[in-house]
Amino acid sequence: MKHRKPTPAWQKLGLRVSKKLAVGATALATVFGGLAVASVSAQASTDRNSYADTVGNPTFEAARKKYGLTKEMKNGAILHAWMWSFNTITEHMDEIAEAGYTSIQTEPMSKIKVNDANGKKFTENWYYVYQPTNTSIGNFVVGSEDDLKAMTVAAHAHGIRIIVDVVANHFTADWNAIDSDWQKSEYFHARNSCSGSGGDNIDYSNRWQVTHCHLLGLWDLNTANPEVANRMHDFLKTAVNDGVDGFRFDAGKHVELPNEFDGSQYWTTILQNGSQYQYGEVLQGDSGLDYKAYANLYAKYGEGGGGATASDYGKTIRSALWSKNLNAGNLMSLRNGGVNDDQLVTWVESHDNYANSDKESTYLTNDQIRFGWAVVGARAGGAPLFFNRPKASGGNQPQFAEASQLGDAGDDMWKDTAVAAVNHFRNAMDGEAEYLRNCGSEQNNNSCLMVERYKTDNNAGNDGVSIANMGGDQNLAGTPTKLDDGTYTDQVNGGTITVSNGKITSGTAKGDAVSVYFNTSVKESVSATVSKKFSSNTIKVTLNASNATNLTYSLSNGKNGSFVDGDSLTIGGDMEIGDSVTLTVKGTGAESGEALEFTATYTKVEVQANTIYATKPSGWSKMYAYVYTGDGATAKNNAAWPGVEMTAMAAADSCAKAGTYKYEVPDLGEGTYRVIFSNGNGSQMPGASQPGFEFSGKVSWDGSSASLTAITCTATPPVIKTADITFSATADLKTGETLYAVGDWGQGKGKTWTRAGGVKLARYGNAYTGTTKVGKGNAITFRLIKVDANGKTTWDSAKDRKSKADKTKALGVSWTSGKVNEDGTIPDDSAISISGKGVADGKLSIQKGNLAELYVIGTQDATPSDAVWWSDGAAVAVSGTGTVYGVQTGTAKVNVKVGNQTATITITIK
């Protein structure tokens, strides 16, 4: 970690298994990091094992194989989604899988120091993400712990694993920003032990200083303190239970090895966290650094391996790119420092190379990155990491153009055709040998490098070659090769090469281009526009299919039909704000005959009311507002440049005075809205080639400032709308007993629920119904109570039921408390049973891909902590808290054991 500033700095969906299991018992424990079933033996703790939950999980494996990703993380490509939020990653998960990345590396997840002055700008702000203030999960850049969980669920559903960057060496330099429960002097190294401002003067040839001084003035954790180690371990363990599969340790070399100082057991403590792959920012070639010991230490504690960073090899690659000298002899060695090649994380550039003030790799062009990736990404050794730059930045553009902000996806190079082709090549060649040579019959064209991957078995289907050609067109005829005889297709540019008897007999490496020659299997798929929210009245959804037959679609509102690739549906016209509809697309693989399925959900949301008020600058005769979102193919605008002419207000309103220019912005869909003001004749603000002012809601511009100001207007009191909520219950009551629904009805009264404020349910046959009006949009929580002829009350033992009054609707519930005492307690001798919405006669049916919550009847707690849940079939997954997931069509029995009692229900997945 460098993260240098210009001046020194002094400044909740994924599901977790239950924490306890009976020692010695064997259960089919289901872990939801991958939303699927994995068979494991019960231990004293059911903390998640990432490897078993993914590679040991048939559903995860099916998804991984669908996208052709590598089995081991150490062999696959990593997308460094630098500064992306968890939600942004989730939104792009389909594309990431399609681009062939085995893993995604995120930014640090801990709470961080916030610099309000800069908001989410990259410049002067990005390094605060590497300045923790405690060990809780969630910050303003990546999002919340719930966002993390949702991201890991989405990743595992695509066969992808998640690596989280962890800052385990230090906290922020600002003591006052550190949470109070961490503000203990014994948790940090003393500042007066090292020279420099705040103890930050480090002699990098002195290992004690490297591990004990304060890097860049940041508070250096006392990693020899067992309490610090335990707290960091628990932090990582929580993340793994949330679905994380690996960690990258920032500034890893700044934490001592176990045999160096103070008897530190920091690494041996925190690395035992259940993840499958861990590596550290330990740079090759540092003086006095035991590089091999670090790499072996990280690799020791994960079933999927781990290691350190191949920083020297990255420098070698960049040097070759600058000089256009791709000499195979110079690039052969990964400079592994004595460790195995599969213990390395390789790259063309890292975020330090790109973002630090020395701009070591900042000026690399996209073409140079492609050429570098064609080498690094194709090699047999190392897990190559692709660093995603901010939008419109780097090369001949600014280091930080501020065309995107912290939390956004960066530029599109990560899914570039050539980059993705190299990823797919790497995945297809997993486990094969490699050979590097220069192009041409004499192998003397140093501007053209070939990375061959092969298995000598007379099968061209598992061989291939990645070529980085920084020169002109290269005739490959006569070039020696390790490839088996056959014809190979360039997956980037088209065209073929042929191989016979150890030589390429025909074909050309296109000049100034990357070529990736290998033969892919036919891909069969069905898909549609990905899940999204929309604020327009309707949304157009495109249906796609590749090498598939029997194509059908169905919507959860009952509409269905057949389609061909490229057809579209218009949905939303019959939906209210807050309504969602789920689309299911099905087909049959044209060659495999396998069933294909894709689902997406679309939710209608309120239109964001955006209004701009502005003062016309002196000297401007007219004033225009050019409003846009996105860029490139995703760009939308309010009109062609210079936009829409603004008009002065004839009279004041509650937002601005008369004479102020006002513009009500039309709905341009989702995205970040920006505006550029101009006079329509050469003058504009911001200036030419600068991104527009970002805004949301009602904002004003004073005619000169370099930013907009949010304004609050006096609003007309809103009309409170209500929704009729009908409770429809089934119950078997005795004479004189009455049923009520009681709750808070979303009015903020907490759990001070009473019969007087509840809804008495009237009997109609065996059903009981009652209706109440609830403020529209309110979340409601409720239960059933039974009142006998003497006025004694028995509470429903089920846990609180929840809904939302987003529209008039009926909520069906069942009385489940036949074995509850009058005081609400459960008789000791009562047998347990499983209940939940939709459970009847020991059975439950749910749709594939849907969740359902189960709970235990016959215990004081509806979700007892010692309950052990398991599923006996691959159709159903169940978490340690009783939440089930429909994995695939079929049936399975879900079981729960509490103490010495067991209950079972049969679940059918449709």
Short mmCIF file of N, CA, C and O in Angstrom, two decimals, residues 71-108:
data_model
loop_
_atom_site.label_atom_id
_atom_site.label_comp_id
_atom_site.label_asym_id
_atom_site.label_seq_id
_atom_site.Cartn_x
_atom_site.Cartn_y
_atom_site.Cartn_z
N LYS A 71 -12.26 -23.85 -11.49
CA LYS A 71 -12.66 -24.44 -10.22
C LYS A 71 -11.94 -23.78 -9.06
O LYS A 71 -12.56 -23.48 -8.03
N GLU A 72 -10.65 -23.55 -9.19
CA GLU A 72 -9.87 -22.95 -8.12
C GLU A 72 -9.69 -21.46 -8.35
O GLU A 72 -9.36 -21.02 -9.46
N MET A 73 -9.85 -20.69 -7.30
CA MET A 73 -9.68 -19.24 -7.41
C MET A 73 -8.26 -18.89 -7.83
O MET A 73 -8.05 -17.91 -8.57
N LYS A 74 -7.28 -19.65 -7.40
CA LYS A 74 -5.88 -19.34 -7.70
C LYS A 74 -5.56 -19.48 -9.18
O LYS A 74 -4.52 -19.02 -9.63
N ASN A 75 -6.44 -20.11 -9.94
CA ASN A 75 -6.20 -20.31 -11.37
C ASN A 75 -7.01 -19.38 -12.27
O ASN A 75 -6.80 -19.36 -13.48
N GLY A 76 -7.95 -18.64 -11.69
CA GLY A 76 -8.85 -17.84 -12.51
C GLY A 76 -8.55 -16.36 -12.44
O GLY A 76 -7.82 -15.87 -11.57
N ALA A 77 -9.13 -15.61 -13.38
CA ALA A 77 -8.94 -14.16 -13.44
C ALA A 77 -9.79 -13.47 -12.38
O ALA A 77 -10.90 -13.89 -12.07
N ILE A 78 -9.25 -12.37 -11.83
CA ILE A 78 -9.92 -11.57 -10.80
C ILE A 78 -10.24 -10.20 -11.38
O ILE A 78 -9.36 -9.54 -11.93
N LEU A 79 -11.48 -9.78 -11.27
CA LEU A 79 -11.84 -8.41 -11.63
C LEU A 79 -11.70 -7.54 -10.39
O LEU A 79 -12.41 -7.74 -9.41
N HIS A 80 -10.77 -6.59 -10.44
CA HIS A 80 -10.66 -5.63 -9.34
C HIS A 80 -11.65 -4.51 -9.63
O HIS A 80 -11.35 -3.57 -10.37
N ALA A 81 -12.84 -4.63 -9.03
CA ALA A 81 -13.91 -3.65 -9.23
C ALA A 81 -13.59 -2.44 -8.34
O ALA A 81 -14.28 -2.19 -7.35
N TRP A 82 -12.57 -1.71 -8.74
CA TRP A 82 -12.01 -0.66 -7.88
C TRP A 82 -13.01 0.46 -7.65
O TRP A 82 -13.48 1.10 -8.58
N MET A 83 -13.34 0.65 -6.40
CA MET A 83 -14.24 1.69 -5.94
C MET A 83 -15.70 1.47 -6.36
O MET A 83 -16.52 2.36 -6.23
N TRP A 84 -16.04 0.28 -6.86
CA TRP A 84 -17.44 -0.03 -7.13
C TRP A 84 -18.14 -0.30 -5.80
O TRP A 84 -17.56 -0.86 -4.87
N SER A 85 -19.39 0.08 -5.69
CA SER A 85 -20.18 -0.31 -4.52
C SER A 85 -20.61 -1.76 -4.68
O SER A 85 -20.57 -2.33 -5.78
N PHE A 86 -21.03 -2.37 -3.56
CA PHE A 86 -21.53 -3.74 -3.62
C PHE A 86 -22.74 -3.81 -4.56
O PHE A 86 -22.88 -4.78 -5.33
N ASN A 87 -23.62 -2.83 -4.49
CA ASN A 87 -24.80 -2.85 -5.35
C ASN A 87 -24.42 -2.71 -6.82
O ASN A 87 -25.04 -3.33 -7.69
N THR A 88 -23.42 -1.88 -7.11
CA THR A 88 -22.96 -1.75 -8.50
C THR A 88 -22.44 -3.08 -9.02
O THR A 88 -22.73 -3.48 -10.15
N ILE A 89 -21.69 -3.79 -8.19
CA ILE A 89 -21.19 -5.11 -8.58
C ILE A 89 -22.35 -6.06 -8.84
O ILE A 89 -22.37 -6.78 -9.85
N THR A 90 -23.33 -6.04 -7.95
CA THR A 90 -24.49 -6.92 -8.11
C THR A 90 -25.20 -6.64 -9.43
O THR A 90 -25.60 -7.56 -10.16
N GLU A 91 -25.36 -5.36 -9.75
CA GLU A 91 -26.06 -4.97 -10.98
C GLU A 91 -25.33 -5.45 -12.23
O GLU A 91 -25.94 -5.66 -13.28
N HIS A 92 -24.02 -5.64 -12.14
CA HIS A 92 -23.22 -6.04 -13.31
C HIS A 92 -22.84 -7.52 -13.28
O HIS A 92 -22.00 -7.95 -14.07
N MET A 93 -23.44 -8.31 -12.38
CA MET A 93 -22.98 -9.68 -12.19
C MET A 93 -23.12 -10.53 -13.45
O MET A 93 -22.24 -11.35 -13.74
N ASP A 94 -24.20 -10.35 -14.21
CA ASP A 94 -24.35 -11.11 -15.45
C ASP A 94 -23.18 -10.84 -16.39
O ASP A 94 -22.58 -11.77 -16.95
N GLU A 95 -22.84 -9.56 -16.56
CA GLU A 95 -21.76 -9.19 -17.47
C GLU A 95 -20.41 -9.69 -16.98
O GLU A 95 -19.56 -10.10 -17.78
N ILE A 96 -20.20 -9.66 -15.67
CA ILE A 96 -18.93 -10.12 -15.11
C ILE A 96 -18.75 -11.61 -15.37
O ILE A 96 -17.67 -12.07 -15.76
N ALA A 97 -19.82 -12.37 -15.18
CA ALA A 97 -19.75 -13.81 -15.46
C ALA A 97 -19.51 -14.05 -16.95
O ALA A 97 -18.69 -14.89 -17.33
N GLU A 98 -20.24 -13.31 -17.78
CA GLU A 98 -20.08 -13.46 -19.23
C GLU A 98 -18.67 -13.11 -19.67
O GLU A 98 -18.16 -13.65 -20.66
N ALA A 99 -18.01 -12.20 -18.95
CA ALA A 99 -16.65 -11.79 -19.32
C ALA A 99 -15.60 -12.76 -18.81
O ALA A 99 -14.41 -12.58 -19.08
N GLY A 100 -16.01 -13.78 -18.04
CA GLY A 100 -15.10 -14.86 -17.69
C GLY A 100 -14.28 -14.69 -16.44
O GLY A 100 -13.25 -15.35 -16.28
N TYR A 101 -14.71 -13.83 -15.50
CA TYR A 101 -13.95 -13.64 -14.27
C TYR A 101 -14.37 -14.67 -13.22
O TYR A 101 -15.55 -14.81 -12.90
N THR A 102 -13.40 -15.37 -12.68
CA THR A 102 -13.65 -16.36 -11.64
C THR A 102 -13.97 -15.69 -10.31
O THR A 102 -14.78 -16.19 -9.53
N SER A 103 -13.32 -14.54 -10.05
CA SER A 103 -13.49 -13.85 -8.77
C SER A 103 -13.63 -12.35 -8.99
O SER A 103 -13.21 -11.82 -10.02
N ILE A 104 -14.21 -11.68 -7.99
CA ILE A 104 -14.31 -10.22 -7.98
C ILE A 104 -13.66 -9.73 -6.70
O ILE A 104 -13.98 -10.21 -5.61
N GLN A 105 -12.76 -8.76 -6.83
CA GLN A 105 -12.16 -8.14 -5.65
C GLN A 105 -12.82 -6.80 -5.41
O GLN A 105 -12.89 -5.95 -6.29
N THR A 106 -13.32 -6.61 -4.19
CA THR A 106 -14.00 -5.37 -3.82
C THR A 106 -13.07 -4.45 -3.04
O THR A 106 -11.95 -4.82 -2.68
N GLU A 107 -13.59 -3.29 -2.72
CA GLU A 107 -12.87 -2.35 -1.87
C GLU A 107 -13.04 -2.74 -0.39
O GLU A 107 -13.89 -3.56 -0.06
N PRO A 108 -12.24 -2.15 0.50
CA PRO A 108 -12.40 -2.45 1.93
C PRO A 108 -13.82 -2.22 2.41
O PRO A 108 -14.48 -1.25 2.02
#
